[in-house]
CSV table of C-alpha atoms in Angstrom, one decimal:
chain,number,residue,atom,x,y,z
A,1,MET,CA,4.3,-16.3,21.5
A,2,THR,CA,7.5,-15.0,20.9
A,3,PRO,CA,8.5,-13.2,23.5
A,4,ALA,CA,11.0,-10.8,21.8
A,5,ARG,CA,11.3,-10.9,17.9
A,6,GLN,CA,13.8,-9.4,15.8
A,7,SER,CA,12.1,-7.2,13.1
A,8,PRO,CA,12.8,-7.1,9.8
A,9,SER,CA,15.8,-4.7,8.1
A,10,TRP,CA,14.3,-1.5,6.0
A,11,THR,CA,15.6,-2.7,3.0
A,12,ARG,CA,14.3,-6.0,3.6
A,13,THR,CA,10.6,-4.4,3.9
A,14,VAL,CA,11.4,-2.1,1.4
A,15,LEU,CA,12.2,-5.3,-0.8
A,16,ASN,CA,9.1,-7.3,0.2
A,17,LEU,CA,6.4,-4.9,-0.5
A,18,LEU,CA,8.0,-4.1,-4.6
A,19,GLU,CA,8.5,-7.6,-4.3
A,20,GLN,CA,4.2,-7.4,-3.6
A,21,SER,CA,3.7,-4.4,-6.2
A,22,LEU,CA,5.4,-6.3,-8.8
A,23,LYS,CA,3.7,-9.6,-8.3
A,24,ILE,CA,0.3,-7.1,-8.3
A,25,ASP,CA,1.2,-5.7,-12.0
A,26,PHE,CA,2.4,-9.0,-13.4
A,27,SER,CA,-1.1,-11.0,-12.1
A,28,ALA,CA,-3.3,-8.5,-14.0
A,29,LYS,CA,-0.6,-7.5,-16.8
A,30,GLU,CA,-3.4,-4.8,-17.6
A,31,ARG,CA,-1.4,-2.6,-15.6
A,32,LEU,CA,1.8,-2.2,-17.2
A,33,ILE,CA,0.1,-2.2,-20.6
A,34,THR,CA,-2.5,0.4,-20.1
A,35,PRO,CA,0.2,3.2,-19.5
A,36,VAL,CA,1.9,1.4,-22.2
A,37,PHE,CA,-0.4,1.5,-24.9
A,38,PHE,CA,-1.7,4.6,-23.9
A,39,ALA,CA,1.2,6.0,-25.0
A,40,ALA,CA,1.4,4.4,-28.6
A,41,ILE,CA,-1.9,6.3,-28.5
A,42,ILE,CA,-0.2,9.4,-28.4
A,43,LEU,CA,2.7,8.9,-30.6
A,44,LEU,CA,0.8,7.6,-33.7
A,45,LEU,CA,-1.4,10.4,-33.0
A,46,PHE,CA,1.6,13.1,-33.1
A,47,SER,CA,2.7,11.0,-36.2
A,48,PHE,CA,-0.6,11.0,-38.5
A,49,ALA,CA,-1.3,14.6,-37.3
A,50,LEU,CA,1.8,15.8,-38.2
A,51,PRO,CA,4.1,16.4,-41.9
A,52,GLU,CA,7.0,15.3,-41.7
A,53,GLN,CA,9.8,17.2,-40.2
A,54,PRO,CA,12.8,18.6,-41.9
A,55,PRO,CA,16.4,16.6,-40.8
A,56,GLU,CA,17.1,20.3,-38.2
A,57,ILE,CA,14.1,19.4,-36.0
A,58,ARG,CA,12.9,16.2,-36.1
A,59,SER,CA,15.1,15.5,-33.3
A,60,ARG,CA,13.7,17.7,-31.1
A,61,MET,CA,9.8,16.8,-32.1
A,62,MET,CA,10.9,13.1,-31.1
A,63,VAL,CA,12.5,14.8,-27.6
A,64,ALA,CA,8.9,16.8,-27.4
A,65,GLU,CA,6.8,13.6,-28.2
A,66,SER,CA,8.5,11.5,-26.0
A,67,LEU,CA,8.5,13.4,-23.4
A,68,LEU,CA,4.8,14.0,-23.6
A,69,ALA,CA,3.8,10.6,-24.3
A,70,VAL,CA,5.9,9.3,-21.2
A,71,PHE,CA,4.2,12.8,-19.0
A,72,PHE,CA,0.4,11.6,-20.2
A,73,ALA,CA,1.5,7.4,-19.4
A,74,MET,CA,2.9,7.9,-16.2
A,75,GLN,CA,0.3,9.6,-15.0
A,76,ILE,CA,-1.9,7.0,-15.6
A,77,ALA,CA,0.5,4.8,-14.0
A,78,LEU,CA,0.9,7.1,-10.9
A,79,SER,CA,-3.1,7.8,-10.1
A,80,ARG,CA,-3.0,3.9,-10.1
A,81,THR,CA,-0.5,4.6,-7.3
A,82,PHE,CA,-2.2,2.7,-4.3
A,83,GLU,CA,-5.0,1.5,-5.4
A,84,ALA,CA,-4.0,-2.0,-4.8
A,85,GLU,CA,-3.4,-1.1,-1.4
A,86,ARG,CA,-7.1,0.6,-1.0
A,87,ASN,CA,-8.7,-2.9,-1.8
A,88,ASP,CA,-10.3,-4.5,1.3
A,89,ARG,CA,-8.5,-2.3,3.9
A,90,VAL,CA,-4.6,-3.2,3.3
A,91,PHE,CA,-3.3,0.0,3.7
A,92,ASP,CA,-4.8,0.1,7.4
A,93,HIS,CA,-3.3,-3.5,7.5
A,94,ILE,CA,0.2,-1.6,6.2
A,95,ARG,CA,-0.4,0.9,9.2
A,96,LEU,CA,-0.6,-1.8,11.5
A,97,SER,CA,2.4,-3.2,10.8
A,98,PRO,CA,5.4,-2.8,12.8
A,99,ILE,CA,7.2,-0.7,9.2
A,100,ASP,CA,8.7,2.6,9.0
A,101,SER,CA,6.0,4.0,6.6
A,102,SER,CA,9.5,5.8,5.0
A,103,ALA,CA,9.9,2.0,3.6
A,104,PHE,CA,6.5,1.9,1.9
A,105,ILE,CA,6.7,4.6,0.8
A,106,ALA,CA,10.3,4.2,-0.6
A,107,ALA,CA,8.9,0.6,-1.9
A,108,LYS,CA,6.4,2.4,-4.6
A,109,LEU,CA,8.9,4.9,-5.9
A,110,ILE,CA,11.3,2.0,-7.2
A,111,HIS,CA,7.7,0.2,-8.7
A,112,VAL,CA,7.0,3.4,-9.7
A,113,LEU,CA,10.2,3.9,-10.9
A,114,VAL,CA,10.5,-0.1,-13.1
A,115,VAL,CA,7.4,0.9,-14.3
A,116,GLY,CA,8.5,3.7,-15.7
A,117,GLY,CA,10.9,2.9,-16.9
A,118,CYS,CA,9.4,0.2,-19.3
A,119,VAL,CA,7.1,2.8,-20.1
A,120,THR,CA,9.6,5.4,-21.3
A,121,LEU,CA,11.8,2.6,-23.5
A,122,CYS,CA,9.0,1.2,-25.5
A,123,THR,CA,8.0,5.2,-25.7
A,124,LEU,CA,10.9,5.4,-27.0
A,125,VAL,CA,11.6,2.1,-29.8
A,126,LEU,CA,8.1,3.3,-30.9
A,127,ALA,CA,9.0,7.4,-31.1
A,128,LEU,CA,12.4,6.2,-33.2
A,129,ILE,CA,11.3,3.9,-35.7
A,130,LEU,CA,8.1,6.6,-35.9
A,131,GLN,CA,10.6,9.2,-36.3
A,132,GLY,CA,12.8,7.0,-38.1
A,133,GLN,CA,15.8,7.8,-35.9
A,134,ASP,CA,18.8,6.0,-35.3
A,135,PHE,CA,18.5,3.0,-32.7
A,136,SER,CA,21.9,4.0,-31.5
A,137,LEU,CA,20.4,6.7,-29.2
A,138,ILE,CA,19.2,4.3,-26.9
A,139,GLY,CA,22.4,2.7,-26.0
A,140,ASP,CA,23.3,7.2,-25.6
A,141,PRO,CA,25.1,7.2,-22.1
A,142,VAL,CA,23.2,11.2,-22.0
A,143,VAL,CA,19.9,9.8,-23.7
A,144,VAL,CA,20.0,7.3,-20.8
A,145,ALA,CA,20.8,9.2,-17.7
A,146,GLY,CA,18.2,12.0,-19.4
A,147,CYS,CA,15.4,9.9,-19.0
A,148,PHE,CA,16.2,8.0,-15.9
A,149,LEU,CA,16.4,12.3,-14.0
A,150,THR,CA,13.1,12.7,-15.6
A,151,LEU,CA,11.8,9.6,-14.1
A,152,LEU,CA,13.2,9.9,-11.2
A,153,GLY,CA,11.3,13.9,-11.0
A,154,LEU,CA,8.0,12.9,-11.9
A,155,SER,CA,7.9,9.7,-10.1
A,156,GLY,CA,9.5,11.5,-6.7
A,157,LEU,CA,6.2,14.0,-7.6
A,158,GLY,CA,3.8,11.5,-8.7
A,159,VAL,CA,4.1,9.5,-5.6
A,160,LEU,CA,4.4,12.2,-3.2
A,161,LEU,CA,0.7,13.8,-4.5
A,162,ALA,CA,-0.9,10.1,-4.7
A,163,ALA,CA,-0.1,10.0,-1.1
A,164,ILE,CA,-1.3,13.1,0.2
A,165,THR,CA,-3.9,12.9,-1.9
A,166,LEU,CA,-4.7,9.1,-0.6
A,167,ARG,CA,-7.8,9.8,1.2
A,168,ALA,CA,-9.3,13.2,-0.3
A,169,GLU,CA,-12.3,12.9,-1.4
A,170,GLY,CA,-12.5,14.4,-5.3
A,171,GLN,CA,-8.8,12.0,-5.6
A,172,GLN,CA,-9.1,11.6,-9.3
A,173,VAL,CA,-9.3,15.1,-9.7
A,174,LEU,CA,-7.0,16.5,-7.5
A,175,PHE,CA,-3.8,14.3,-8.9
A,176,PRO,CA,-4.0,15.4,-12.2
A,177,LEU,CA,-4.4,19.0,-11.3
A,178,LEU,CA,-1.4,19.2,-9.4
A,179,TYR,CA,0.6,17.2,-10.9
A,180,PHE,CA,0.5,18.6,-14.4
A,181,PRO,CA,1.3,22.4,-13.1
A,182,LEU,CA,4.2,21.1,-10.7
A,183,SER,CA,5.4,18.6,-13.1
A,184,VAL,CA,6.4,20.8,-16.5
A,185,PRO,CA,9.9,22.2,-14.5
A,186,VAL,CA,11.1,19.2,-14.9
A,187,LEU,CA,10.2,18.0,-18.4
A,188,LEU,CA,11.2,21.8,-19.8
A,189,CYS,CA,14.7,21.0,-17.6
A,190,SER,CA,14.4,17.5,-19.2
A,191,SER,CA,13.2,18.3,-22.5
A,192,GLU,CA,15.3,21.6,-22.8
A,193,ALA,CA,19.0,19.1,-21.4
A,194,ILE,CA,18.4,16.3,-24.4
A,195,VAL,CA,17.4,18.2,-27.5
A,196,HIS,CA,20.4,20.6,-26.6
A,197,TRP,CA,22.7,16.8,-26.3
A,198,LEU,CA,21.1,15.6,-29.2
A,199,GLU,CA,22.1,18.8,-31.1
A,200,THR,CA,25.6,20.0,-30.7
A,201,GLN,CA,26.6,16.3,-28.5
A,202,LYS,CA,28.8,19.0,-26.4
A,203,TRP,CA,28.6,18.7,-22.7
A,204,ASP,CA,29.0,23.0,-22.1
A,205,GLU,CA,27.6,25.8,-20.2
A,206,THR,CA,23.9,25.4,-21.4
A,207,MET,CA,23.6,21.3,-20.8
A,208,ARG,CA,25.0,22.0,-17.1
A,209,GLY,CA,22.2,24.6,-17.1
A,210,TRP,CA,19.6,22.0,-17.6
A,211,SER,CA,20.9,19.5,-16.3
A,212,VAL,CA,21.8,21.2,-12.7
A,213,MET,CA,18.2,22.4,-12.8
A,214,LEU,CA,17.1,19.0,-13.4
A,215,LEU,CA,18.8,17.3,-10.8
A,216,ALA,CA,17.6,19.7,-8.4
A,217,PHE,CA,13.9,20.1,-9.3
A,218,ASP,CA,14.2,15.7,-8.6
A,219,ALA,CA,16.4,16.6,-5.3
A,220,ILE,CA,13.1,18.1,-4.0
A,221,TYR,CA,10.7,16.1,-5.5
A,222,LEU,CA,12.7,13.6,-4.0
A,223,THR,CA,12.7,14.2,-0.2
A,224,MET,CA,9.8,16.2,-0.1
A,225,THR,CA,8.2,12.4,-1.3
A,226,LEU,CA,10.2,11.0,1.3
A,227,LEU,CA,9.7,13.2,4.6
A,228,MET,CA,6.0,14.4,3.4
A,229,GLY,CA,4.6,10.7,1.7
A,230,ALA,CA,5.6,8.6,5.4
A,231,GLU,CA,3.9,11.3,7.2
A,232,SER,CA,0.6,11.1,4.8
A,233,VAL,CA,0.9,7.1,5.4
A,234,ASP,CA,1.1,8.4,9.4
A,235,SER,CA,-1.3,10.3,9.8
A,236,GLY,CA,-4.6,9.2,10.8
A,237,PRO,CA,-7.7,10.1,8.5
B,1,MET,CA,-0.5,-5.1,28.5
B,2,LEU,CA,-3.4,-1.9,27.2
B,3,LYS,CA,-5.0,1.0,29.2
B,4,VAL,CA,-7.8,2.5,28.5
B,5,GLN,CA,-8.5,5.9,30.4
B,6,ASP,CA,-11.4,8.1,30.6
B,7,LEU,CA,-12.2,7.7,27.0
B,8,ASN,CA,-14.6,9.7,25.3
B,9,PHE,CA,-15.6,10.0,21.3
B,10,SER,CA,-18.6,11.5,19.3
B,11,PHE,CA,-19.3,11.2,15.6
B,12,LYS,CA,-21.2,14.1,14.4
B,13,ASN,CA,-21.9,15.6,17.7
B,14,ARG,CA,-23.8,12.2,18.9
B,15,PRO,CA,-21.2,11.1,22.1
B,16,LEU,CA,-20.8,7.5,21.4
B,17,PHE,CA,-19.3,6.8,24.7
B,18,SER,CA,-17.9,8.9,27.9
B,19,GLY,CA,-15.3,8.0,30.4
B,20,LEU,CA,-15.3,4.5,28.9
B,21,SER,CA,-12.0,3.0,31.1
B,22,PHE,CA,-10.9,0.2,30.9
B,23,SER,CA,-7.7,-2.2,31.6
B,24,VAL,CA,-6.2,-5.1,29.4
B,25,SER,CA,-3.8,-8.3,30.6
B,26,ALA,CA,-2.0,-11.0,29.8
B,27,GLY,CA,-4.1,-13.8,29.6
B,28,ASP,CA,-7.8,-11.4,29.9
B,29,LEU,CA,-10.6,-12.1,27.3
B,30,VAL,CA,-12.6,-8.2,27.1
B,31,ARG,CA,-15.8,-8.5,25.7
B,32,ILE,CA,-17.0,-5.4,24.0
B,33,ALA,CA,-21.2,-5.7,23.6
B,34,GLY,CA,-23.8,-3.4,22.7
B,35,PRO,CA,-25.7,-2.8,19.6
B,36,ASN,CA,-25.8,-2.0,16.2
B,37,GLY,CA,-24.0,2.2,15.8
B,38,SER,CA,-22.9,2.2,20.0
B,39,GLY,CA,-19.0,2.4,18.4
B,40,LYS,CA,-17.7,-1.0,19.3
B,41,SER,CA,-16.0,-0.9,15.4
B,42,THR,CA,-14.5,3.3,16.8
B,43,LEU,CA,-13.3,1.8,19.9
B,44,ILE,CA,-11.6,-0.7,18.4
B,45,ALA,CA,-10.1,1.3,15.8
B,46,LEU,CA,-9.4,4.4,17.5
B,47,VAL,CA,-7.6,1.6,20.1
B,48,THR,CA,-5.7,0.7,16.9
B,49,GLY,CA,-4.7,4.5,16.0
B,50,LEU,CA,-6.3,4.4,12.5
B,51,ILE,CA,-9.0,6.9,13.1
B,52,SER,CA,-8.5,9.8,16.2
B,53,GLY,CA,-10.0,12.5,17.7
B,54,ALA,CA,-11.6,11.1,21.2
B,55,SER,CA,-10.4,12.5,24.8
B,56,GLY,CA,-8.7,10.9,27.5
B,57,SER,CA,-6.1,8.3,26.8
B,58,ILE,CA,-5.3,5.0,25.3
B,59,GLU,CA,-1.6,3.3,26.7
B,60,PHE,CA,0.0,0.6,25.6
B,61,SER,CA,2.7,-1.0,28.2
B,62,GLY,CA,6.8,-1.0,27.6
B,63,ASN,CA,8.6,0.8,25.0
B,64,SER,CA,8.4,-1.3,21.8
B,65,ASP,CA,6.0,-0.4,18.6
B,66,PHE,CA,2.7,-1.8,20.1
B,67,ARG,CA,1.9,-3.1,16.1
B,68,SER,CA,4.9,-5.0,16.6
B,69,TRP,CA,2.2,-7.3,19.3
B,70,THR,CA,-0.5,-6.3,18.5
B,71,SER,CA,-3.1,-7.6,15.3
B,72,TRP,CA,-6.0,-6.3,14.1
B,73,ILE,CA,-8.8,-8.5,12.4
B,74,ALA,CA,-12.3,-6.0,10.8
B,75,ALA,CA,-15.5,-6.1,10.6
B,76,ASP,CA,-15.9,-5.2,6.7
B,77,ALA,CA,-12.9,-6.4,5.7
B,78,ASN,CA,-9.6,-9.1,6.1
B,79,GLY,CA,-6.5,-7.3,4.7
B,80,LEU,CA,-5.7,-9.5,1.8
B,81,ILE,CA,-3.9,-8.7,-1.6
B,82,PRO,CA,-6.8,-10.2,-4.6
B,83,SER,CA,-4.2,-11.1,-6.2
B,84,LEU,CA,-2.1,-13.0,-4.9
B,85,SER,CA,-2.4,-16.5,-3.7
B,86,ALA,CA,-3.1,-17.7,-0.3
B,87,ALA,CA,0.3,-18.5,1.3
B,88,THR,CA,1.4,-15.3,-0.7
B,89,ASN,CA,-0.2,-13.0,1.2
B,90,LEU,CA,0.5,-14.9,4.4
B,91,GLN,CA,3.9,-14.6,3.3
B,92,PHE,CA,4.2,-10.8,2.6
B,93,TRP,CA,2.0,-9.9,5.8
B,94,LEU,CA,4.5,-12.2,8.3
B,95,GLU,CA,7.7,-10.8,6.8
B,96,LEU,CA,6.7,-6.7,7.5
B,97,ARG,CA,6.7,-8.6,11.1
B,98,GLN,CA,9.5,-10.6,11.0
B,99,PRO,CA,12.4,-11.6,8.6
B,100,ALA,CA,11.6,-13.9,7.0
B,101,ALA,CA,8.2,-16.5,7.2
B,102,ASP,CA,8.4,-20.2,6.6
B,103,PRO,CA,6.3,-21.6,4.1
B,104,GLU,CA,6.1,-25.3,6.0
B,105,GLN,CA,4.4,-23.6,8.7
B,106,ILE,CA,2.2,-21.2,7.0
B,107,ARG,CA,1.1,-24.7,4.7
B,108,LEU,CA,0.5,-26.8,8.1
B,109,VAL,CA,-1.7,-23.1,9.6
B,110,LEU,CA,-3.5,-22.5,6.0
B,111,SER,CA,-4.7,-26.4,5.9
B,112,SER,CA,-5.6,-26.4,10.0
B,113,TRP,CA,-7.9,-23.7,8.9
B,114,GLY,CA,-9.3,-26.0,6.0
B,115,LEU,CA,-7.5,-24.0,3.3
B,116,THR,CA,-5.8,-27.3,2.3
B,117,GLY,CA,-4.1,-28.4,-1.4
B,118,ASP,CA,-1.7,-26.8,-3.4
B,119,TRP,CA,-3.7,-25.2,-5.9
B,120,VAL,CA,-6.2,-23.2,-3.4
B,121,GLN,CA,-3.3,-22.3,-0.9
B,122,THR,CA,-0.8,-21.5,-3.8
B,123,LYS,CA,-2.6,-21.3,-7.2
B,124,LEU,CA,-5.9,-19.8,-6.9
B,125,PRO,CA,-5.9,-15.8,-6.5
B,126,VAL,CA,-7.8,-14.6,-3.1
B,127,SER,CA,-9.9,-13.2,-5.4
B,128,LYS,CA,-11.3,-16.3,-6.1
B,129,PHE,CA,-11.6,-17.5,-2.3
B,130,SER,CA,-15.5,-17.1,-0.8
B,131,THR,CA,-16.5,-15.2,2.0
B,132,GLY,CA,-15.4,-17.6,4.3
B,133,MET,CA,-12.3,-19.0,3.0
B,134,ARG,CA,-10.9,-15.0,3.5
B,135,ARG,CA,-12.0,-14.7,7.3
B,136,ARG,CA,-10.4,-18.4,7.3
B,137,LEU,CA,-7.3,-16.8,5.5
B,138,ALA,CA,-7.0,-13.8,7.9
B,139,LEU,CA,-7.1,-15.7,10.7
B,140,ALA,CA,-5.0,-18.1,9.7
B,141,ARG,CA,-2.1,-15.0,9.6
B,142,LEU,CA,-3.3,-13.9,13.0
B,143,GLU,CA,-2.2,-17.4,14.5
B,144,LEU,CA,0.7,-17.1,12.3
B,145,GLU,CA,1.6,-13.3,13.2
B,146,ASP,CA,1.6,-14.8,16.8
B,147,SER,CA,1.2,-11.4,18.4
B,148,LYS,CA,0.5,-10.8,22.4
B,149,LEU,CA,-2.8,-8.1,22.0
B,150,TRP,CA,-4.8,-9.6,19.9
B,151,LEU,CA,-7.6,-6.7,18.6
B,152,LEU,CA,-10.7,-8.6,17.5
B,153,ASP,CA,-13.7,-6.6,15.7
B,154,GLU,CA,-16.8,-9.4,14.3
B,155,PRO,CA,-14.4,-12.4,13.6
B,156,LEU,CA,-16.3,-15.3,13.0
B,157,PHE,CA,-18.7,-13.0,10.0
B,158,GLY,CA,-19.0,-15.2,7.5
B,159,LEU,CA,-17.3,-19.2,9.1
B,160,ASP,CA,-19.1,-22.2,8.9
B,161,ASP,CA,-19.9,-23.7,12.5
B,162,ALA,CA,-16.0,-25.8,12.1
B,163,ALA,CA,-14.4,-22.7,11.0
B,164,CYS,CA,-16.1,-20.9,14.8
B,165,LYS,CA,-14.7,-24.0,16.9
B,166,LYS,CA,-10.9,-23.8,15.2
B,167,PHE,CA,-11.2,-20.0,16.0
B,168,ARG,CA,-12.6,-20.6,19.8
B,169,GLU,CA,-9.9,-23.2,20.3
B,170,SER,CA,-6.8,-21.0,18.5
B,171,LEU,CA,-8.7,-18.3,21.6
B,172,LYS,CA,-8.4,-20.2,24.2
B,173,ASP,CA,-4.8,-21.4,23.1
B,174,HIS,CA,-3.7,-17.7,22.9
B,175,LEU,CA,-5.0,-16.7,26.0
B,176,ALA,CA,-3.6,-20.4,28.1
B,177,LYS,CA,0.0,-18.9,26.6
B,178,GLY,CA,0.2,-15.5,27.6
B,179,GLY,CA,-1.7,-13.8,25.1
B,180,ALA,CA,-5.2,-11.0,25.4
B,181,ALA,CA,-7.6,-10.4,23.6
B,182,VAL,CA,-9.9,-7.5,23.2
B,183,LEU,CA,-13.4,-9.2,20.9
B,184,VAL,CA,-16.3,-7.5,19.2
B,185,THR,CA,-18.6,-9.5,18.6
B,186,HIS,CA,-22.4,-10.6,18.9
B,187,ASP,CA,-22.1,-14.1,18.9
B,188,GLU,CA,-22.2,-15.2,22.8
B,189,ARG,CA,-21.2,-18.5,22.1
B,190,ILE,CA,-17.0,-17.3,21.7
B,191,VAL,CA,-17.2,-16.5,25.0
B,192,GLN,CA,-19.1,-18.8,26.7
B,193,SER,CA,-16.5,-21.3,28.0
B,194,LEU,CA,-13.8,-18.3,28.3
B,195,GLU,CA,-13.2,-16.4,31.0
B,196,HIS,CA,-14.3,-13.0,30.4
B,197,ARG,CA,-14.8,-9.4,30.7
B,198,THR,CA,-17.7,-7.8,29.2
B,199,ILE,CA,-18.3,-3.7,28.1
B,200,VAL,CA,-21.2,-2.6,27.0
B,201,LEU,CA,-21.6,0.2,25.5
B,202,GLY,CA,-24.6,2.0,24.0
B,203,ASP,CA,-25.8,3.0,27.0
B,204,GLN,CA,-24.7,7.0,26.3
B,205,ALA,CA,-26.5,6.8,23.0
B,206,LYS,CA,-29.4,9.1,22.1
C-alpha cells in the first residue's frame, strides 16, 4: 500500500479523460459519423428544396443553412455527452475517483469542441460545394473565428445542460427543450457577424457589436458550465 | 479509517436501519450481512457518498480526500468502459489516481487474475468479456489501486472457484499490509478463515 500517493495534476486528468473519450468515439465510429451524416442530410434537403439563390444572398443562405445544420448535428452529439459514462456505473466510479469535477467537465467540453469542429468542417465543405462558393472561405480567419466562437457557445451550453439533466428522468425531452431556446442568442450573433463580414469584408461597428455579444454569451455559458457542471457532477442523485 | 455513528436511513418511509454505529481501523475486516432488501448495498452507497439522505455521521480519518485511499466495488456493475480493452481500462482508472500507470504491472496483475495473453489484455474490448471476466478485471483494478480501505459489495458475483480463491488471497494480503475492508456478502466462505466482525442488518426491516 502506498502511504502518500501523489495525485495527477488537473491538466493530466483532463488529458486522460479526453483521451479516453476520443478512444471511445473512434472505437464506435457511429458516434462521429451520425452528427456529420445528419448535418449533410439537412444541407441536402435545403439544396433540393430551395430554388437557386440570387448571388447577393447566396452567402447569407449558406451561413444560415450551415449554422442550422451544425446546430442540429451538435444537438445529437451533445445529448450523448455523458452516454459512455452511463454504462456500467462508470459515472459513479468517476465520482469516487479523487479528481476535481471541473477536470471532468473541462474534458467533456474539449471533447465536444473536437467533435463539433469535425462536424463544422464537414458541414462547411459540403455547404460550399452545394452553394458553388469559393473554398478560400474556409481559410478566412474571421469565418474560422466566428465558427469557433459559435461552437464554443453551443458546446458550453450543451455540456452544461447535459450535466444538469444527467440524472433527470426524461432527459431526452428535457435536453432539446432547454438547448433550443438558450442557443438562439449564440446563433443570432454568429450568423449576423459572419454574414456581415462576408457581405462587407469590413471590421466596422456592426461587426464589433455582434462579435462582442457572441463573446459575452460564450463567456456566460462557459463560466456557468465550469461552475454549475462540476457542481452537478458532485451532487448526489 | 472510517467511523459510522448513529446512522439512520429510511427508504420510502420504510426504515432500513436506525442507530447503526461501527468503526473500521487498519487491518479490520467488517462483514455486512442480512437478508435481501435489508440495506447492505445502501449502506455502502451512503458511506461512499453516492447517495445521501441519512441522519447520523460518516467520518473518514485524516484530512486528505477519502476517495484517494478508498476503492469501491459495486454489486451490480464493474465500472468498466465497454469499448476499451482491459489494459486501457486499467490504465485510465489508475491514471485518475496517480500520475502514471506502469503497463508491466498492469500486465502482471491481469495475468494473475487469469486474464492472460496480449489479445485478451490489449485487443479485445471489455464488451466482449464474459460476466466473470469483467468481475476479474474489476478486482484487478481494486488490487492495482492499492487503496487503504476497500468497500466491497458482493465482490464475488459471477466468479468461479479459482477467482474466489484468488480474491481471498488478495483480501488476506490487503489486511496483512494494514488495509481494511467493509464487505457485503452472502458467501460465508470468503471470511471463514479471516478474522472479522459481522454486522447484521435487517432486524429493523418491516
